[in-house]
Every structure is written in C-alpha cells, then in structure tokens.
PDB file of C-alpha atoms in Angstrom:
ATOM      1  CA  ILE A   1      15.307 -16.623   9.968  1.00 68.00           C
ATOM      2  CA  GLU A   2      16.121 -20.154   8.787  1.00 69.00           C
ATOM      3  CA  ASN A   3      17.275 -18.809   5.434  1.00 68.00           C
ATOM      4  CA  LYS A   4      18.699 -15.493   6.637  1.00 73.00           C
ATOM      5  CA  MET A   5      20.156 -16.274  10.022  1.00 77.00           C
ATOM      6  CA  PRO A   6      21.709 -12.825  10.792  1.00 80.00           C
ATOM      7  CA  GLU A   7      18.136 -11.506  11.004  1.00 79.00           C
ATOM      8  CA  SER A   8      17.571 -13.445  14.214  1.00 85.00           C
ATOM      9  CA  HIS A   9      18.619 -10.406  16.247  1.00 88.00           C
ATOM     10  CA  TRP A  10      15.365  -8.685  15.206  1.00 86.00           C
ATOM     11  CA  LEU A  11      13.401 -11.557  16.716  1.00 88.00           C
ATOM     12  CA  ASN A  12      15.475 -11.448  19.909  1.00 90.00           C
ATOM     13  CA  GLU A  13      15.117  -7.679  20.280  1.00 93.00           C
ATOM     14  CA  CYS A  14      11.363  -7.811  19.671  1.00 91.00           C
ATOM     15  CA  MET A  15      11.008 -10.505  22.328  1.00 92.00           C
ATOM     16  CA  GLU A  16      13.078  -8.466  24.808  1.00 95.00           C
ATOM     17  CA  ARG A  17      10.866  -5.418  24.237  1.00 94.00           C
ATOM     18  CA  GLY A  18       7.638  -7.311  24.772  1.00 93.00           C
ATOM     19  CA  ALA A  19       6.436  -7.298  21.168  1.00 94.00           C
ATOM     20  CA  LYS A  20       3.611  -9.447  19.925  1.00 95.00           C
ATOM     21  CA  LEU A  21       4.996 -11.925  17.398  1.00 96.00           C
ATOM     22  CA  VAL A  22       3.137 -13.678  14.579  1.00 96.00           C
ATOM     23  CA  ASP A  23       4.738 -16.203  12.244  1.00 94.00           C
ATOM     24  CA  ILE A  24       3.295 -17.028   8.795  1.00 93.00           C
ATOM     25  CA  ALA A  25       4.931 -20.126   7.343  1.00 92.00           C
ATOM     26  CA  PRO A  26       4.070 -23.561   5.911  1.00 93.00           C
ATOM     27  CA  GLU A  27       6.002 -25.345   8.681  1.00 93.00           C
ATOM     28  CA  TYR A  28       5.994 -24.924  12.448  1.00 94.00           C
ATOM     29  CA  ASN A  29       9.536 -23.536  12.532  1.00 89.00           C
ATOM     30  CA  GLY A  30      11.863 -21.974  15.100  1.00 87.00           C
ATOM     31  CA  PRO A  31      10.263 -18.507  15.094  1.00 88.00           C
ATOM     32  CA  SER A  32       6.813 -20.130  15.232  1.00 92.00           C
ATOM     33  CA  SER A  33       7.695 -21.703  18.565  1.00 93.00           C
ATOM     34  CA  LYS A  34       8.560 -18.254  19.962  1.00 92.00           C
ATOM     35  CA  SER A  35       5.527 -16.446  18.517  1.00 95.00           C
ATOM     36  CA  ASP A  36       2.206 -15.511  20.105  1.00 97.00           C
ATOM     37  CA  TYR A  37       0.548 -17.447  17.304  1.00 97.00           C
ATOM     38  CA  TRP A  38       1.468 -19.246  14.095  1.00 97.00           C
ATOM     39  CA  ILE A  39      -0.533 -18.951  10.867  1.00 97.00           C
ATOM     40  CA  GLY A  40       0.138 -22.119   8.916  1.00 96.00           C
ATOM     41  CA  VAL A  41      -0.225 -21.791   5.140  1.00 96.00           C
ATOM     42  CA  ARG A  42       0.266 -23.981   2.097  1.00 94.00           C
ATOM     43  CA  PRO A  43       3.622 -23.555   0.286  1.00 89.00           C
ATOM     44  CA  GLY A  44       3.594 -21.064  -2.573  1.00 80.00           C
ATOM     45  CA  LEU A  45       1.903 -17.662  -2.549  1.00 76.00           C
ATOM     46  CA  SER A  46      -0.529 -18.451   0.262  1.00 88.00           C
ATOM     47  CA  ASP A  47       0.986 -15.812   2.536  1.00 89.00           C
ATOM     48  CA  LEU A  48       0.267 -13.241  -0.170  1.00 91.00           C
ATOM     49  CA  ALA A  49      -3.432 -14.182  -0.069  1.00 95.00           C
ATOM     50  CA  VAL A  50      -3.439 -13.924   3.738  1.00 97.00           C
ATOM     51  CA  LEU A  51      -1.987 -10.399   3.613  1.00 96.00           C
ATOM     52  CA  LEU A  52      -4.499  -9.337   0.957  1.00 97.00           C
ATOM     53  CA  SER A  53      -7.289 -10.640   3.172  1.00 98.00           C
ATOM     54  CA  VAL A  54      -5.840  -8.716   6.126  1.00 98.00           C
ATOM     55  CA  THR A  55      -5.885  -5.596   3.954  1.00 98.00           C
ATOM     56  CA  LYS A  56      -9.526  -6.180   2.972  1.00 98.00           C
ATOM     57  CA  ILE A  57     -10.562  -6.612   6.612  1.00 98.00           C
ATOM     58  CA  MET A  58      -8.790  -3.391   7.563  1.00 98.00           C
ATOM     59  CA  LEU A  59     -10.437  -1.447   4.744  1.00 98.00           C
ATOM     60  CA  ASP A  60     -13.890  -2.895   5.483  1.00 98.00           C
ATOM     61  CA  ASN A  61     -13.567  -1.810   9.121  1.00 98.00           C
ATOM     62  CA  ASP A  62     -11.959   1.578   8.376  1.00 97.00           C
ATOM     63  CA  TRP A  63      -8.836   0.427  10.226  1.00 98.00           C
ATOM     64  CA  TYR A  64      -6.499   2.802   8.444  1.00 98.00           C
ATOM     65  CA  LYS A  65      -5.099   6.344   8.687  1.00 98.00           C
ATOM     66  CA  PRO A  66      -6.516   8.513   5.878  1.00 97.00           C
ATOM     67  CA  ASP A  67      -4.172  11.463   6.455  1.00 97.00           C
ATOM     68  CA  PHE A  68      -1.081   9.271   6.263  1.00 97.00           C
ATOM     69  CA  CYS A  69      -2.422   7.583   3.139  1.00 97.00           C
ATOM     70  CA  ARG A  70      -2.950  10.972   1.478  1.00 97.00           C
ATOM     71  CA  GLN A  71       0.405  12.393   2.463  1.00 97.00           C
ATOM     72  CA  PHE A  72       2.796   9.471   2.053  1.00 97.00           C
ATOM     73  CA  THR A  73       1.376   6.811  -0.301  1.00 97.00           C
ATOM     74  CA  ASP A  74       0.165   6.490  -3.882  1.00 96.00           C
ATOM     75  CA  PHE A  75      -3.342   5.550  -2.685  1.00 98.00           C
ATOM     76  CA  PRO A  76      -4.974   8.876  -3.755  1.00 98.00           C
ATOM     77  CA  LEU A  77      -3.483   8.923  -7.263  1.00 98.00           C
ATOM     78  CA  LEU A  78      -6.125   8.626  -9.973  1.00 98.00           C
ATOM     79  CA  VAL A  79      -6.210   5.746 -12.455  1.00 98.00           C
ATOM     80  CA  ARG A  80      -8.253   5.591 -15.651  1.00 98.00           C
ATOM     81  CA  THR A  81     -10.562   2.587 -15.701  1.00 97.00           C
ATOM     82  CA  ASP A  82     -10.558   2.455 -19.515  1.00 95.00           C
ATOM     83  CA  SER A  83      -6.801   1.926 -19.808  1.00 96.00           C
ATOM     84  CA  LEU A  84      -5.795   1.063 -16.209  1.00 96.00           C
ATOM     85  CA  GLU A  85      -3.080   3.703 -16.501  1.00 96.00           C
ATOM     86  CA  ARG A  86      -2.602   6.683 -14.240  1.00 97.00           C
ATOM     87  CA  LEU A  87      -4.452   9.816 -15.226  1.00 98.00           C
ATOM     88  CA  ARG A  88      -1.870  12.427 -16.219  1.00 97.00           C
ATOM     89  CA  PRO A  89      -2.314  16.203 -16.056  1.00 98.00           C
ATOM     90  CA  GLN A  90      -1.678  16.362 -19.826  1.00 97.00           C
ATOM     91  CA  ASP A  91      -4.771  14.179 -20.316  1.00 97.00           C
ATOM     92  CA  VAL A  92      -6.905  16.898 -18.750  1.00 97.00           C
ATOM     93  CA  GLN A  93      -5.066  20.119 -19.641  1.00 96.00           C
ATOM     94  CA  ALA A  94      -3.457  20.237 -23.082  1.00 94.00           C
ATOM     95  CA  ASP A  95      -0.976  23.025 -22.266  1.00 95.00           C
ATOM     96  CA  TYR A  96       0.077  21.575 -18.909  1.00 96.00           C
ATOM     97  CA  GLN A  97       3.708  22.214 -17.956  1.00 96.00           C
ATOM     98  CA  LEU A  98       5.493  20.126 -15.335  1.00 96.00           C
ATOM     99  CA  ARG A  99       5.882  21.854 -11.976  1.00 94.00           C
ATOM    100  CA  ASP A 100       9.327  23.326 -11.342  1.00 96.00           C
ATOM    101  CA  ILE A 101      10.743  21.235  -8.494  1.00 96.00           C
ATOM    102  CA  SER A 102      14.431  21.847  -9.283  1.00 95.00           C
ATOM    103  CA  ALA A 103      14.953  23.502  -5.890  1.00 96.00           C
ATOM    104  CA  GLY A 104      13.111  20.785  -3.961  1.00 95.00           C
ATOM    105  CA  PRO A 105      14.229  17.562  -2.266  1.00 95.00           C
ATOM    106  CA  SER A 106      13.818  15.413  -5.389  1.00 96.00           C
ATOM    107  CA  TYR A 107      16.703  17.261  -7.024  1.00 97.00           C
ATOM    108  CA  LYS A 108      18.674  18.556  -4.043  1.00 96.00           C
ATOM    109  CA  ILE A 109      18.565  15.451  -1.846  1.00 96.00           C
ATOM    110  CA  GLN A 110      17.576  12.492  -4.035  1.00 95.00           C
ATOM    111  CA  GLY A 111      19.560  13.508  -7.099  1.00 97.00           C
ATOM    112  CA  LEU A 112      16.695  13.397  -9.613  1.00 96.00           C
ATOM    113  CA  THR A 113      17.807  14.200 -13.172  1.00 97.00           C
ATOM    114  CA  ASP A 114      15.893  16.184 -15.794  1.00 96.00           C
ATOM    115  CA  GLU A 115      15.497  13.013 -17.869  1.00 96.00           C
ATOM    116  CA  GLN A 116      13.979  11.165 -14.901  1.00 97.00           C
ATOM    117  CA  ARG A 117      11.762  14.169 -14.152  1.00 96.00           C
ATOM    118  CA  GLN A 118      10.310  14.055 -17.657  1.00 95.00           C
ATOM    119  CA  LYS A 119       9.733  10.301 -17.443  1.00 95.00           C
ATOM    120  CA  ILE A 120       8.033  10.374 -14.028  1.00 95.00           C
ATOM    121  CA  GLY A 121       5.932  13.453 -14.773  1.00 96.00           C
ATOM    122  CA  ASP A 122       3.233  14.766 -12.452  1.00 97.00           C
ATOM    123  CA  PHE A 123       0.133  13.128 -11.012  1.00 98.00           C
ATOM    124  CA  CYS A 124      -3.597  13.652 -10.543  1.00 98.00           C
ATOM    125  CA  VAL A 125      -5.832  13.330  -7.484  1.00 98.00           C
ATOM    126  CA  TRP A 126      -9.479  14.171  -6.880  1.00 98.00           C
ATOM    127  CA  ASP A 127      -9.853  17.290  -4.700  1.00 98.00           C
ATOM    128  CA  SER A 128     -12.767  16.444  -2.382  1.00 97.00           C
ATOM    129  CA  ASP A 129     -13.201  20.072  -1.333  1.00 97.00           C
ATOM    130  CA  ASP A 130     -13.417  21.561  -4.824  1.00 96.00           C
ATOM    131  CA  ASN A 131     -14.868  18.411  -6.430  1.00 97.00           C
ATOM    132  CA  ARG A 132     -12.417  18.421  -9.335  1.00 97.00           C
ATOM    133  CA  VAL A 133      -9.111  17.016 -10.531  1.00 98.00           C
ATOM    134  CA  ALA A 134      -6.013  18.523  -8.937  1.00 98.00           C
ATOM    135  CA  PHE A 135      -2.386  18.149  -9.998  1.00 98.00           C
ATOM    136  CA  LEU A 136       0.589  17.088  -7.864  1.00 96.00           C
ATOM    137  CA  SER A 137       4.335  16.780  -8.260  1.00 96.00           C
ATOM    138  CA  ARG A 138       6.379  14.109  -6.519  1.00 95.00           C
ATOM    139  CA  ASP A 139       7.491  16.718  -3.946  1.00 96.00           C
ATOM    140  CA  ASP A 140       3.902  17.257  -2.736  1.00 96.00           C
ATOM    141  CA  VAL A 141       4.229  14.813   0.144  1.00 95.00           C
ATOM    142  CA  GLY A 142       3.953  15.066   3.914  1.00 95.00           C
ATOM    143  CA  GLU A 143       3.271  18.603   5.098  1.00 94.00           C
ATOM    144  CA  HIS A 144       3.508  19.785   1.486  1.00 94.00           C
ATOM    145  CA  MET A 145       0.416  17.777   0.543  1.00 95.00           C
ATOM    146  CA  LYS A 146      -2.247  20.469   0.906  1.00 94.00           C
ATOM    147  CA  ILE A 147      -5.094  18.806  -1.014  1.00 97.00           C
ATOM    148  CA  ASN A 148      -7.889  16.846   0.656  1.00 97.00           C
ATOM    149  CA  ALA A 149      -7.545  14.058  -1.889  1.00 98.00           C
ATOM    150  CA  ALA A 150     -10.270  11.433  -2.199  1.00 98.00           C
ATOM    151  CA  LEU A 151      -9.358   7.873  -1.230  1.00 98.00           C
ATOM    152  CA  SER A 152     -12.581   6.235  -2.372  1.00 97.00           C
ATOM    153  CA  GLY A 153     -15.268   6.619  -5.007  1.00 97.00           C
ATOM    154  CA  THR A 154     -15.337   6.872  -8.789  1.00 98.00           C
ATOM    155  CA  PHE A 155     -15.334  10.107 -10.785  1.00 98.00           C
ATOM    156  CA  HIS A 156     -15.722  11.255 -14.378  1.00 97.00           C
ATOM    157  CA  VAL A 157     -13.187  13.474 -16.042  1.00 97.00           C
ATOM    158  CA  LYS A 158     -13.327  15.214 -19.411  1.00 96.00           C
ATOM    159  CA  LEU A 159     -10.143  14.685 -21.412  1.00 97.00           C
ATOM    160  CA  THR A 160      -8.546  17.252 -23.721  1.00 95.00           C
ATOM    161  CA  GLU A 161      -9.831  15.245 -26.696  1.00 93.00           C
ATOM    162  CA  GLY A 162     -13.400  15.796 -25.476  1.00 94.00           C
ATOM    163  CA  LYS A 163     -14.024  12.257 -24.270  1.00 95.00           C
ATOM    164  CA  GLN A 164     -15.204  11.512 -20.736  1.00 96.00           C
ATOM    165  CA  VAL A 165     -13.495   8.739 -18.773  1.00 97.00           C
ATOM    166  CA  GLU A 166     -14.076   7.167 -15.397  1.00 98.00           C
ATOM    167  CA  VAL A 167     -11.253   7.458 -12.877  1.00 98.00           C
ATOM    168  CA  MET A 168     -10.731   6.217  -9.345  1.00 98.00           C
ATOM    169  CA  PRO A 169      -8.047   6.475  -6.662  1.00 98.00           C
ATOM    170  CA  VAL A 170      -5.606   3.593  -6.283  1.00 98.00           C
ATOM    171  CA  LEU A 171      -7.125   2.743  -2.897  1.00 98.00           C
ATOM    172  CA  GLU A 172     -10.576   2.407  -4.478  1.00 98.00           C
ATOM    173  CA  MET A 173      -9.079  -0.016  -6.993  1.00 97.00           C
ATOM    174  CA  TYR A 174      -7.768  -2.093  -4.104  1.00 97.00           C
ATOM    175  CA  ARG A 175     -11.207  -2.067  -2.474  1.00 97.00           C
ATOM    176  CA  GLN A 176     -12.718  -3.522  -5.629  1.00 96.00           C
ATOM    177  CA  HIS A 177      -9.896  -5.970  -6.290  1.00 95.00           C
ATOM    178  CA  LEU A 178      -9.980  -7.300  -2.726  1.00 97.00           C
ATOM    179  CA  LYS A 179     -13.686  -8.169  -2.775  1.00 97.00           C
ATOM    180  CA  ASP A 180     -12.650 -11.740  -3.593  1.00 95.00           C
ATOM    181  CA  TYR A 181     -10.302 -11.981  -0.586  1.00 97.00           C
ATOM    182  CA  ASP A 182     -12.663 -12.413   2.351  1.00 97.00           C
ATOM    183  CA  GLU A 183     -11.173 -14.518   5.129  1.00 96.00           C
ATOM    184  CA  GLN A 184     -13.321 -17.591   4.429  1.00 97.00           C
ATOM    185  CA  THR A 185     -12.322 -17.718   0.766  1.00 97.00           C
ATOM    186  CA  VAL A 186      -8.668 -17.063   1.593  1.00 97.00           C
ATOM    187  CA  SER A 187      -8.775 -19.776   4.241  1.00 97.00           C
ATOM    188  CA  GLU A 188      -9.813 -22.243   1.543  1.00 96.00           C
ATOM    189  CA  MET A 189      -7.090 -20.948  -0.789  1.00 95.00           C
ATOM    190  CA  SER A 190      -4.256 -20.828   1.715  1.00 96.00           C
ATOM    191  CA  GLY A 191      -5.083 -23.238   4.492  1.00 96.00           C
ATOM    192  CA  ALA A 192      -4.779 -20.416   7.054  1.00 97.00           C
ATOM    193  CA  PRO A 193      -7.523 -20.435   9.724  1.00 97.00           C
ATOM    194  CA  ALA A 194     -10.027 -17.641   9.036  1.00 98.00           C
ATOM    195  CA  GLU A 195     -10.092 -16.585  12.699  1.00 98.00           C
ATOM    196  CA  LEU A 196      -6.303 -16.065  12.684  1.00 98.00           C
ATOM    197  CA  ILE A 197      -6.483 -13.915   9.545  1.00 98.00           C
ATOM    198  CA  GLN A 198      -9.059 -11.766  11.339  1.00 98.00           C
ATOM    199  CA  ARG A 199      -6.921 -11.733  14.478  1.00 98.00           C
ATOM    200  CA  LEU A 200      -3.844 -10.544  12.579  1.00 98.00           C
ATOM    201  CA  ALA A 201      -5.761  -7.662  10.984  1.00 98.00           C
ATOM    202  CA  ARG A 202      -7.115  -6.590  14.381  1.00 98.00           C
ATOM    203  CA  ASP A 203      -3.699  -6.908  16.040  1.00 98.00           C
ATOM    204  CA  ILE A 204      -2.052  -4.689  13.409  1.00 98.00           C
ATOM    205  CA  TRP A 205      -4.702  -2.003  13.882  1.00 98.00           C
ATOM    206  CA  GLU A 206      -4.901  -2.152  17.678  1.00 98.00           C
ATOM    207  CA  THR A 207      -1.119  -2.127  18.044  1.00 97.00           C
ATOM    208  CA  THR A 208      -0.924   0.956  15.844  1.00 97.00           C
ATOM    209  CA  GLN A 209      -3.759   2.662  17.725  1.00 97.00           C
ATOM    210  CA  ALA A 210      -1.895   2.031  20.982  1.00 96.00           C
ATOM    211  CA  GLY A 211       1.023   4.019  19.575  1.00 96.00           C
ATOM    212  CA  HIS A 212       3.349   1.090  18.895  1.00 95.00           C
ATOM    213  CA  PRO A 213       5.049   0.253  15.579  1.00 95.00           C
ATOM    214  CA  VAL A 214       4.252  -2.725  13.357  1.00 96.00           C
ATOM    215  CA  SER A 215       6.655  -4.328  10.910  1.00 93.00           C
ATOM    216  CA  ILE A 216       6.643  -7.297   8.551  1.00 90.00           C
ATOM    217  CA  HIS A 217       9.874  -9.249   8.083  1.00 85.00           C
ATOM    218  CA  THR A 218      10.428 -11.729   5.264  1.00 77.00           C
ATOM    219  CA  GLY A 219      13.234 -14.209   4.775  1.00 65.00           C
ATOM    220  CA  GLU A 220      16.007 -13.688   2.252  1.00 65.00           C
ATOM    221  CA  GLY A 221      14.964 -14.689  -1.256  1.00 63.00           C
ATOM    222  CA  ILE A 222      11.303 -13.596  -1.316  1.00 62.00           C
ATOM    223  CA  ASN A 223      12.272 -10.529  -3.365  1.00 64.00           C
ATOM    224  CA  HIS A 224      14.058 -12.689  -5.948  1.00 73.00           C
ATOM    225  CA  TYR A 225      11.044 -14.767  -6.935  1.00 72.00           C
ATOM    226  CA  PHE A 226       8.895 -14.456 -10.044  1.00 75.00           C
ATOM    227  CA  HIS A 227       5.962 -12.147  -9.227  1.00 76.00           C
ATOM    228  CA  ALA A 228       8.002 -10.824  -6.279  1.00 79.00           C
ATOM    229  CA  THR A 229       6.653  -7.310  -6.846  1.00 81.00           C
ATOM    230  CA  LEU A 230       3.126  -8.610  -6.190  1.00 83.00           C
ATOM    231  CA  HIS A 231       4.287 -10.374  -3.043  1.00 83.00           C
ATOM    232  CA  ASN A 232       6.144  -7.326  -1.763  1.00 85.00           C
ATOM    233  CA  ARG A 233       3.218  -5.021  -2.477  1.00 88.00           C
ATOM    234  CA  ALA A 234       0.878  -7.312  -0.550  1.00 91.00           C
ATOM    235  CA  SER A 235       3.309  -7.109   2.370  1.00 91.00           C
ATOM    236  CA  TYR A 236       3.387  -3.317   2.186  1.00 93.00           C
ATOM    237  CA  LEU A 237      -0.369  -2.749   2.140  1.00 97.00           C
ATOM    238  CA  PRO A 238      -1.234  -3.292   5.840  1.00 97.00           C
ATOM    239  CA  VAL A 239       1.709  -1.175   6.987  1.00 97.00           C
ATOM    240  CA  MET A 240       0.975   1.568   4.452  1.00 97.00           C
ATOM    241  CA  LEU A 241      -2.614   1.758   5.675  1.00 98.00           C
ATOM    242  CA  THR A 242      -1.507   2.190   9.278  1.00 98.00           C
ATOM    243  CA  GLY A 243       1.401   4.592   8.771  1.00 97.00           C
ATOM    244  CA  ASN A 244       4.066   2.046   9.656  1.00 95.00           C
TER     245      ASN A 244
END
C-alpha cells in the first residue's frame, strides 16, 4: 500500500468484512499495524521463500483441492524428466492431429488464432483410471475436463522413436523441488519465524475450508523485477492449490 496507495481500499474493505489479515514485509509498516500478524522477512526474495514453504506445508498435509487442480490448473500436465519440457501428444503418437477447437471458447471468446493454436498445441496427462497417457486441448477445462488425471507419481512412456522416458505431473515436480523449503530452513533463509510460516499455511487452508475466499495482494512494482515470473508463480501456488 505504501507504493500503490489506491490499493488501500482493499485493506479497508477486508477489515470492514472481518477478514483475517497477514502482512509479509521487511519493515513493520502501516498495513502490518492493522494485521492479525506480521511476518517480518529480510529484503530481497525472502517472501518468495516463505510462500514456497507455505506451499510445501500444504502439499505435505494434503491441504489442497485435487478436483480444482485437475480442472483449472496446469498441475496435471506431464513433463519429461530427461528434457524438462512438457510431453506432447506428437511425442507419443506420430500421426497425432491437433483437436478441432475452432467452435470452442478459445476461438469464439478469447480470439485465439490458427497460428497461436499451432504454437500452443495440445497437452498430455496421466489417466489414473486407464493407467495411460491421455491427450487434452486447452478447452478441456472445468466441467469439460473428464479425465481423472494424476497429480502425483512418476510414469514411463514409450515415445514414437521407441525410447522410454520418465514423466511426471507438474505438481509432482513441485513436490520434489520444494523438499528444500521446510519452514526451519526457510526461516534461516528469510528471517521469518517458522511458526508464522506454519500458521499462514494453516490459515489459508482453514479459511478456504470454511467457505471463505483467500487472496494475496502485492505492491506495485513486484511484477517489474528481474525474476518476477518466479515471484508471481510462488504467489499463485497457495491460491491455486485451494481454488482461490
């Protein structure tokens, strides 16, 4: 709020509606004084580490909504561990043709072009019911996502060239990546108290379970920084997991 003052109305409205407020900042600032608790961190990317630790805690405790993750996020999409690139249907089926989605929302509502369609392509998930790779288009979201896609585990897929490769869902990659982000380690990295990192993870989950929304607000400028995509993604993870 100190560097994007018009946003103060969100703070005021949250307070009026009885929201629980948490402030993550290096200094004990104005919003900190109005929050339920303040998580003090070192300047830099310490808040990123805190949010990654929150994500790890939520995954370790199964504090997430699997159906939402399957239907509305990229968490079930398969990635090759040999190249760290997404597995594509053409990798598995040589004569694969892109699904025709010209009459769907991507074209009719979002204005997707044929050139963009070719560039984006289709995607792969692991069908837990049939125990095999299944193909998706970008329109297979929400109620149109009919596959019980795996969110964890590693699998082996035979490529068109005859080679076998290991693949895993994006969420499984996060599980492995976040092993280094336990709250004690992150506390040492960031200066944030470990018990407050744990408290934030629990508050996000319990608030969601009680049927209330959760949001994360950042000051103007965060998205302009070097490595901003990493910072933004870390901010998205807890709210993606909980359907917020």
